[in-house]
XYZ file of N, CA and C in Angstrom:
639
model
N 3.960 33.495 -4.759
C 2.592 33.128 -5.169
C 2.252 31.697 -4.750
N 3.216 30.794 -4.908
C 2.967 29.375 -4.646
C 3.705 28.917 -3.398
N 3.023 28.082 -2.613
C 3.627 27.460 -1.439
C 4.000 26.033 -1.821
N 5.286 25.734 -1.833
C 5.761 24.425 -2.278
C 6.040 23.477 -1.131
N 5.691 23.863 0.071
C 6.031 23.062 1.250
C 5.286 21.734 1.315
N 4.190 21.615 0.579
C 3.381 20.395 0.649
C 3.646 19.429 -0.507
N 4.667 19.693 -1.306
C 4.925 18.860 -2.484
C 5.507 17.494 -2.138
N 6.082 17.350 -0.987
C 6.632 16.062 -0.573
C 7.670 15.541 -1.541
N 7.454 14.344 -2.052
C 8.414 13.685 -2.916
C 8.581 14.303 -4.289
N 7.727 15.255 -4.638
C 7.850 15.921 -5.934
C 8.744 17.162 -5.876
N 9.069 17.620 -4.705
C 9.681 18.938 -4.556
C 11.053 19.035 -5.215
N 11.730 17.918 -5.412
C 13.062 17.955 -5.997
C 13.055 17.970 -7.521
N 11.895 17.973 -8.154
C 11.870 18.082 -9.610
C 12.511 19.404 -10.023
N 13.412 19.395 -11.007
C 14.097 20.631 -11.404
C 13.149 21.755 -11.793
N 11.982 21.405 -12.272
C 11.008 22.408 -12.709
C 10.786 23.502 -11.675
N 10.706 23.119 -10.413
C 10.307 24.081 -9.385
C 11.365 25.153 -9.135
N 12.603 24.849 -9.434
C 13.644 25.862 -9.265
C 14.017 26.547 -10.567
N 13.901 25.835 -11.689
C 14.387 26.393 -12.950
C 13.299 26.986 -13.839
N 12.075 26.466 -13.751
C 11.016 26.878 -14.672
C 9.878 27.649 -14.008
N 9.523 27.255 -12.786
C 8.373 27.883 -12.140
C 8.526 29.392 -11.960
N 9.706 29.919 -11.603
C 9.798 31.372 -11.454
C 9.407 32.132 -12.727
N 9.814 31.628 -13.882
C 9.456 32.288 -15.131
C 7.976 32.202 -15.425
N 7.364 31.065 -15.103
C 5.920 30.929 -15.296
C 5.183 31.880 -14.366
N 5.619 31.930 -13.120
C 4.967 32.802 -12.143
C 4.972 34.255 -12.611
N 6.055 34.662 -13.214
C 6.163 36.045 -13.683
C 5.166 36.360 -14.794
N 4.679 35.340 -15.471
C 3.751 35.547 -16.578
C 2.297 35.450 -16.160
N 2.046 35.056 -14.921
C 0.671 34.848 -14.472
C 0.059 36.136 -13.940
N -1.227 36.305 -14.203
C -1.973 37.420 -13.627
C -2.266 37.125 -12.160
N -2.791 38.110 -11.485
C -3.113 37.933 -10.072
C -4.219 36.901 -9.865
N -5.113 36.774 -10.845
C -6.236 35.845 -10.716
C -6.030 34.670 -11.653
N -5.850 33.493 -11.081
C -5.738 32.264 -11.852
C -6.644 31.211 -11.244
N -6.980 30.225 -12.046
C -7.768 29.087 -11.588
C -6.982 27.809 -11.845
N -6.974 26.889 -10.866
C -7.437 27.101 -9.500
C -6.552 28.124 -8.798
N -6.975 28.652 -7.654
C -6.133 29.615 -6.941
C -4.798 28.992 -6.552
N -3.773 29.820 -6.339
C -2.420 29.304 -6.098
C -2.324 28.239 -5.007
N -3.142 28.332 -3.978
C -3.069 27.339 -2.895
C -3.465 25.945 -3.367
N -4.158 25.863 -4.524
C -4.625 24.577 -5.037
C -3.929 24.150 -6.325
N -3.045 24.984 -6.853
C -2.460 24.716 -8.162
C -1.777 23.353 -8.223
N -1.068 22.980 -7.181
C -0.322 21.721 -7.177
C -0.999 20.646 -6.328
N -2.298 20.774 -6.144
C -3.023 19.837 -5.281
C -2.909 18.394 -5.761
N -2.875 18.179 -7.074
C -2.783 16.811 -7.588
C -1.496 16.144 -7.132
N -0.393 16.876 -7.178
C 0.889 16.328 -6.746
C 0.928 16.158 -5.231
N 0.399 17.139 -4.521
C 0.407 17.064 -3.065
C -0.378 15.853 -2.571
N -1.508 15.586 -3.227
C -2.423 14.553 -2.742
C -1.955 13.142 -3.122
N -1.253 13.023 -4.241
C -0.805 11.712 -4.712
C 0.706 11.734 -4.863
N 1.389 11.186 -3.912
C 2.843 11.221 -3.874
C 3.449 10.210 -4.866
N 4.702 10.428 -5.283
C 5.305 9.560 -6.306
C 5.260 8.074 -5.966
N 5.634 7.726 -4.751
C 5.709 6.310 -4.390
C 4.335 5.643 -4.378
N 3.278 6.444 -4.252
C 1.930 5.895 -4.189
C 1.240 5.847 -5.549
N 1.821 6.491 -6.555
C 1.165 6.625 -7.850
C 1.162 5.310 -8.618
N -0.021 4.855 -8.981
C -0.126 3.655 -9.827
C -1.003 3.869 -11.049
N -1.758 4.963 -11.064
C -2.563 5.343 -12.225
C -2.352 6.830 -12.469
N -2.140 7.217 -13.722
C -1.985 8.623 -14.075
C -3.062 8.974 -15.096
N -3.933 9.905 -14.737
C -4.927 10.423 -15.672
C -4.469 11.812 -16.105
N -4.270 11.995 -17.406
C -3.819 13.280 -17.925
C -4.955 13.935 -18.697
N -5.252 15.161 -18.331
C -6.318 15.904 -18.978
C -5.776 17.034 -19.839
N -6.424 18.195 -19.745
C -6.040 19.322 -20.592
C -5.661 20.518 -19.738
N -6.615 21.382 -19.405
C -6.321 22.460 -18.463
C -7.475 22.577 -17.481
N -7.310 23.301 -16.395
C -8.356 23.351 -15.369
C -9.637 23.984 -15.892
N -10.730 23.728 -15.185
C -11.986 24.417 -15.482
C -11.760 25.922 -15.353
N -12.345 26.685 -16.262
C -12.119 28.140 -16.257
C -13.265 28.911 -15.618
N -14.166 28.196 -14.933
C -15.253 28.826 -14.185
C -14.842 28.970 -12.726
N -14.892 30.158 -12.157
C -14.503 30.334 -10.744
C -15.230 29.373 -9.814
N -14.488 28.781 -8.890
C -15.055 27.868 -7.906
C -15.154 26.432 -8.361
N -14.812 26.158 -9.626
C -14.998 24.810 -10.167
C -13.731 23.971 -10.124
N -12.579 24.567 -10.362
C -11.315 23.821 -10.377
C -10.748 23.696 -8.967
N -10.302 22.487 -8.614
C -9.744 22.277 -7.272
C -8.309 21.766 -7.304
N -7.680 21.788 -8.478
C -6.286 21.371 -8.583
C -6.081 19.933 -8.998
N -7.128 19.119 -8.985
C -7.078 17.750 -9.477
C -7.820 17.712 -10.809
N -7.188 17.205 -11.847
C -7.813 17.190 -13.160
C -9.196 16.552 -13.097
N -10.184 17.243 -13.660
C -11.570 16.809 -13.793
C -12.366 16.878 -12.491
N -11.717 17.009 -11.366
C -12.390 17.051 -10.078
C -13.075 18.399 -9.869
N -14.211 18.368 -9.157
C -14.985 19.567 -8.857
C -15.359 19.531 -7.377
N -15.207 20.634 -6.644
C -15.604 20.624 -5.234
C -17.050 20.152 -5.060
N -17.287 19.390 -4.012
C -18.608 18.808 -3.805
C -19.709 19.856 -3.656
N -19.349 21.053 -3.231
C -20.364 22.076 -3.010
C -20.498 23.041 -4.186
N -19.938 22.701 -5.342
C -19.960 23.635 -6.472
C -21.376 23.908 -6.970
N -22.127 22.862 -7.278
C -23.535 23.033 -7.629
C -23.823 23.407 -9.069
N -22.808 23.582 -9.905
C -23.020 23.956 -11.298
C -22.949 22.756 -12.227
N -22.791 23.026 -13.514
C -22.729 21.963 -14.516
C -21.456 21.138 -14.347
N -21.577 19.844 -14.631
C -20.432 18.959 -14.477
C -19.610 18.824 -15.757
N -20.225 19.059 -16.910
C -19.504 19.015 -18.181
C -18.659 17.741 -18.307
N -17.330 17.859 -18.378
C -16.467 16.687 -18.593
C -16.663 15.638 -17.504
N -16.762 16.073 -16.272
C -16.897 15.113 -15.179
C -18.202 14.336 -15.292
N -19.258 14.994 -15.715
C -20.521 14.293 -15.912
C -20.392 13.184 -16.945
N -19.627 13.428 -17.998
C -19.420 12.396 -19.016
C -18.515 11.281 -18.501
N -17.575 11.624 -17.646
C -16.755 10.586 -17.003
C -17.635 9.668 -16.172
N -18.577 10.240 -15.461
C -19.489 9.429 -14.648
C -20.381 8.549 -15.524
N -20.796 9.066 -16.686
C -21.611 8.258 -17.610
C -20.814 7.054 -18.113
N -19.550 7.281 -18.447
C -18.715 6.181 -18.922
C -18.440 5.188 -17.799
N -18.283 5.674 -16.574
C -18.094 4.792 -15.430
C -19.294 3.861 -15.266
N -20.489 4.425 -15.387
C -21.694 3.594 -15.250
C -21.796 2.586 -16.384
N -21.490 3.026 -17.612
C -21.565 2.114 -18.751
C -20.491 1.030 -18.675
N -19.338 1.375 -18.163
C -18.193 0.471 -18.116
C -18.309 -0.538 -16.979
N -18.558 -0.051 -15.778
C -18.551 -0.912 -14.596
C -19.917 -1.072 -13.935
N -20.912 -0.348 -14.443
C -22.226 -0.407 -13.810
C -22.265 0.278 -12.460
N -21.340 1.219 -12.247
C -21.241 1.912 -10.960
C -21.687 3.363 -11.099
N -22.450 3.823 -10.132
C -22.866 5.221 -10.099
C -21.954 5.998 -9.164
N -21.738 7.248 -9.500
C -20.963 8.116 -8.621
C -21.645 9.469 -8.563
N -21.832 9.975 -7.341
C -22.438 11.291 -7.163
C -21.451 12.305 -6.608
N -20.421 11.846 -5.929
C -19.441 12.756 -5.355
C -18.557 13.326 -6.461
N -18.506 14.642 -6.568
C -17.762 15.273 -7.659
C -16.297 15.511 -7.316
N -15.961 15.638 -6.058
C -14.559 15.727 -5.655
C -13.904 14.362 -5.867
N -12.758 14.358 -6.512
C -12.070 13.098 -6.816
C -10.881 12.863 -5.891
N -10.909 13.471 -4.720
C -9.802 13.291 -3.787
C -9.643 11.837 -3.368
N -10.738 11.087 -3.329
C -10.624 9.674 -2.961
C -9.900 8.871 -4.033
N -10.015 9.276 -5.303
C -9.222 8.629 -6.348
C -7.738 8.903 -6.094
N -7.420 10.162 -5.808
C -6.024 10.527 -5.542
C -5.467 9.748 -4.354
N -6.290 9.562 -3.336
C -5.835 8.847 -2.143
C -5.588 7.362 -2.410
N -6.112 6.854 -3.528
C -5.876 5.456 -3.909
C -4.706 5.307 -4.891
N -4.028 6.424 -5.189
C -2.886 6.345 -6.083
C -3.157 6.783 -7.507
N -4.228 7.552 -7.715
C -4.554 8.069 -9.042
C -4.085 9.525 -9.116
N -3.090 9.778 -9.936
C -2.575 11.131 -10.127
C -3.393 11.808 -11.213
N -4.128 12.846 -10.837
C -5.037 13.554 -11.735
C -4.359 14.832 -12.208
N -3.645 14.726 -13.319
C -2.735 15.785 -13.757
C -3.198 16.412 -15.062
N -3.331 17.715 -15.083
C -3.605 18.424 -16.325
C -2.303 18.745 -17.048
N -2.383 18.960 -18.376
C -1.191 19.333 -19.134
C -0.843 20.805 -18.933
N -1.797 21.608 -18.475
C -1.539 22.972 -17.994
C -2.176 23.073 -16.622
N -1.469 23.634 -15.662
C -1.980 23.625 -14.291
C -2.744 24.879 -13.907
N -2.775 25.873 -14.791
C -3.513 27.102 -14.501
C -4.270 27.553 -15.737
N -5.248 28.420 -15.498
C -6.028 29.025 -16.582
C -6.599 30.340 -16.062
N -6.679 31.379 -16.887
C -7.365 32.598 -16.449
C -8.874 32.368 -16.470
N -9.621 33.020 -15.614
C -11.073 32.874 -15.634
C -11.646 33.175 -17.019
N -12.445 32.244 -17.521
C -13.121 32.450 -18.788
C -12.265 32.349 -20.025
N -11.013 31.877 -19.896
C -10.115 31.830 -21.058
C -9.463 30.455 -21.166
N -10.223 29.448 -21.626
C -9.657 28.101 -21.721
C -8.446 28.063 -22.641
N -7.481 27.244 -22.267
C -6.247 26.984 -23.023
C -5.290 28.174 -23.060
N -5.589 29.261 -22.358
C -4.735 30.454 -22.429
C -3.345 30.211 -21.860
N -3.194 29.231 -20.953
C -1.894 28.935 -20.357
C -1.311 27.623 -20.877
N -1.803 27.161 -22.011
C -1.374 25.857 -22.522
C 0.087 25.845 -22.949
N 0.649 27.012 -23.268
C 2.002 27.040 -23.832
C 2.939 27.962 -23.057
N 2.729 28.073 -21.752
C 3.597 28.960 -20.972
C 4.670 28.205 -20.189
N 4.745 26.883 -20.393
C 5.825 26.133 -19.767
C 5.425 24.998 -18.849
N 4.133 24.782 -18.642
C 3.707 23.700 -17.754
C 4.092 22.326 -18.297
N 4.291 22.223 -19.610
C 4.639 20.927 -20.200
C 5.932 20.359 -19.615
N 6.838 21.219 -19.208
C 8.084 20.744 -18.600
C 7.805 19.990 -17.310
N 6.873 20.497 -16.521
C 6.512 19.805 -15.284
C 5.891 18.457 -15.581
N 4.981 18.395 -16.542
C 4.334 17.125 -16.873
C 5.383 16.099 -17.305
N 6.325 16.514 -18.143
C 7.376 15.616 -18.590
C 8.207 15.102 -17.415
N 8.558 15.981 -16.511
C 9.370 15.565 -15.361
C 8.587 14.654 -14.419
N 7.310 14.886 -14.273
C 6.477 13.997 -13.456
C 6.466 12.596 -14.055
N 6.273 12.504 -15.366
C 6.262 11.190 -16.018
C 7.611 10.493 -15.876
N 8.681 11.244 -15.982
C 10.014 10.654 -15.800
C 10.204 10.157 -14.372
N 9.629 10.875 -13.424
C 9.825 10.543 -12.014
C 9.117 9.254 -11.614
N 8.017 8.934 -12.281
C 7.286 7.706 -11.946
C 7.608 6.564 -12.896
N 8.577 6.777 -13.776
C 8.902 5.775 -14.794
C 9.680 4.588 -14.250
N 10.035 4.621 -12.964
C 10.834 3.522 -12.412
C 9.990 2.296 -12.097
N 8.676 2.392 -12.253
C 7.812 1.234 -12.038
C 6.592 1.375 -12.940
N 5.947 0.262 -13.282
C 4.812 0.323 -14.199
C 3.633 1.082 -13.605
N 2.969 1.833 -14.452
C 1.749 2.543 -14.092
C 0.740 2.392 -15.229
N -0.501 2.657 -14.921
C -1.545 2.734 -15.943
C -1.769 4.200 -16.282
N -1.863 4.501 -17.570
C -2.019 5.883 -18.022
C -3.304 6.024 -18.830
N -4.138 6.957 -18.425
C -5.324 7.321 -19.185
C -5.057 8.682 -19.807
N -4.965 8.723 -21.116
C -4.638 9.944 -21.844
C -5.904 10.433 -22.534
N -6.502 11.472 -21.985
C -7.793 11.947 -22.458
C -7.627 13.253 -23.228
N -7.744 13.170 -24.545
C -7.631 14.348 -25.390
C -6.281 14.463 -26.061
N -6.223 15.296 -27.096
C -5.005 15.462 -27.875
C -3.802 15.912 -27.078
N -3.907 16.952 -26.245
C -2.742 17.363 -25.464
C -2.182 16.242 -24.593
N -3.066 15.458 -23.992
C -2.602 14.342 -23.159
C -1.920 13.269 -23.997
N -2.471 12.977 -25.152
C -1.916 11.922 -25.996
C -0.539 12.297 -26.533
N -0.235 13.584 -26.543
C 1.083 14.017 -26.969
C 2.202 13.515 -26.070
N 1.847 13.059 -24.880
C 2.861 12.544 -23.944
C 3.031 11.030 -24.049
N 2.303 10.395 -24.935
C 2.350 8.932 -25.030
C 3.754 8.441 -25.358
N 4.466 9.177 -26.182
C 5.803 8.742 -26.587
C 6.806 8.793 -25.431
N 6.441 9.450 -24.346
C 7.324 9.516 -23.188
C 7.076 8.373 -22.199
N 6.101 7.544 -22.502
C 5.739 6.440 -21.615
C 6.356 5.155 -22.166
N 7.185 4.517 -21.391
C 7.932 3.361 -21.862
C 7.118 2.079 -21.861
N 7.738 0.977 -22.296
C 7.072 -0.324 -22.306
C 6.811 -0.819 -20.886
N 5.864 -1.739 -20.793
C 5.525 -2.308 -19.493
C 4.425 -1.558 -18.769
N 3.944 -0.471 -19.369
C 2.853 0.301 -18.790
C 1.570 0.077 -19.583
N 0.459 0.346 -18.970
C -0.822 0.335 -19.672
C -1.132 1.738 -20.150
N -1.469 1.883 -21.433
C -1.882 3.166 -21.978
C -3.266 3.008 -22.579
N -4.208 3.799 -22.105
C -5.552 3.853 -22.682
C -5.764 5.283 -23.143
N -5.760 5.499 -24.449
C -5.892 6.837 -25.018
C -7.254 6.967 -25.692
N -7.870 8.121 -25.506
C -9.176 8.351 -26.122
C -9.400 9.839 -26.279
N -10.531 10.182 -26.876
C -10.945 11.577 -26.943
C -11.148 12.124 -25.536
N -11.141 13.436 -25.441
C -11.398 14.103 -24.164
C -12.873 13.936 -23.787
N -13.186 13.835 -22.490
C -14.587 13.678 -22.080
C -15.424 14.953 -22.164
N -14.875 16.026 -22.662
C -15.633 17.258 -22.838
C -16.897 17.009 -23.664
N -17.975 17.750 -23.392
C -19.181 17.622 -24.234
C -18.908 17.845 -25.713
N -17.815 18.551 -26.043
C -17.489 18.819 -27.441
C -16.853 17.625 -28.145
N -16.310 16.677 -27.372
C -15.562 15.588 -28.007
C -15.854 14.204 -27.453
N -16.704 14.094 -26.445
C -16.901 12.807 -25.775
C -17.428 11.724 -26.721
N -18.157 12.135 -27.759
C -18.727 11.150 -28.690
C -17.724 10.725 -29.763
N -16.499 11.240 -29.693
C -15.478 10.913 -30.686
C -14.549 9.795 -30.219
N -14.967 9.053 -29.217
C -14.169 7.916 -28.772
C -13.995 7.790 -27.279
N -14.417 8.818 -26.524
C -14.337 8.640 -25.072
C -15.396 7.657 -24.603
N -16.654 7.886 -25.026
C -17.695 6.932 -24.672
C -17.397 5.585 -25.332
N -17.396 4.555 -24.529
C -17.103 3.219 -25.027
C -15.650 2.812 -24.898
N -14.802 3.694 -24.390
C -13.375 3.366 -24.270
C -13.082 2.462 -23.080
N -13.999 2.382 -22.134
C -13.913 1.485 -20.973
C -12.600 1.625 -20.197
N -12.223 2.829 -19.849
C -10.935 3.011 -19.176
C -10.879 2.418 -17.776
N -11.993 2.446 -17.083
C -11.976 2.046 -15.670
C -11.811 0.532 -15.513
N -12.516 -0.231 -16.330
C -12.368 -1.689 -16.252
C -11.000 -2.130 -16.759
N -10.470 -1.437 -17.768
C -9.148 -1.800 -18.293
C -8.059 -1.565 -17.245
N -8.140 -0.436 -16.564
C -7.159 -0.151 -15.520
C -7.265 -1.167 -14.390
N -8.477 -1.435 -13.937
C -8.638 -2.347 -12.813
C -8.181 -3.759 -13.154
N -8.474 -4.217 -14.367
C -8.032 -5.559 -14.743
C -6.512 -5.619 -14.817
N -5.897 -4.555 -15.321
C -4.439 -4.502 -15.389
C -3.838 -4.546 -13.989
N -4.421 -3.806 -13.068
C -3.937 -3.816 -11.690
C -4.113 -5.194 -11.053
N -5.263 -5.800 -11.264
C -5.524 -7.128 -10.699
C -4.534 -8.145 -11.254
N -4.281 -8.061 -12.564
C -3.336 -8.997 -13.186
C -1.929 -8.834 -12.613
N -1.622 -7.655 -12.102
C -0.320 -7.399 -11.494
C -0.309 -7.719 -9.998
N -1.443 -8.176 -9.495
C -1.529 -8.481 -8.074
C -1.742 -7.267 -7.200
N -2.206 -6.167 -7.804
C -2.435 -4.937 -7.060
C -3.923 -4.713 -6.811
N -4.211 -3.870 -5.839
C -5.583 -3.550 -5.488
C -6.206 -2.680 -6.575
N -7.378 -3.052 -7.094
C -8.029 -2.203 -8.074
C -8.539 -0.909 -7.457
N -8.846 0.055 -8.291
C -9.351 1.349 -7.822
C -10.853 1.278 -7.597
N -11.315 1.822 -6.505
C -12.753 2.024 -6.321
C -13.119 3.356 -6.960
N -13.677 3.291 -8.155
C -14.029 4.497 -8.896
C -15.354 5.103 -8.429
N -16.191 4.310 -7.761
C -17.490 4.780 -7.303
C -17.333 5.633 -6.043
N -18.460 6.088 -5.481
C -18.405 6.866 -4.262
C -17.694 6.084 -3.166
N -16.848 6.752 -2.394
C -16.129 6.045 -1.324
C -17.067 5.618 -0.198
């Protein structure tokens, strides 16, 4: 079902040999994002390049909307933005920057790992794959990048559950999920983008361009 040839530096994580076969056996023929995009976040942002980790929940459950990067939506989707629209509102309030491009591949190319706590979802059934074993992969990813400081944006309860796995010397910005159901519970006003950029600048690193590339 899955092609692992593009995983690069992530391919040696034990998950792919010990856990993925069991997860695959539990998946239906139709999952979102489609199998070719399931690991797109890892493929696009390699371990050595990762300096910011954004952890979400599970992929969009509307066909054509999930592209394998947490919160990202293909530029030609044309439907409601939901969580991503609220992320853009917070970006404007935080940094005064507008963004119209819905694909977040440019964030990934700058070292932002856009990782959901579950990497698949059945169409129309949010959270249905939340407990089938994807958490092992998330844990191993965090362990793999723990050899150097990173900034972590933990959006929502499932993401915040990984906070205890993040050691000292890292930046952690935790808030409510940007979903329309919870964005007013602490996501708006959390200023994640300016906090990350200031942390990077203080470390002598290049800040992220969160606006349109």
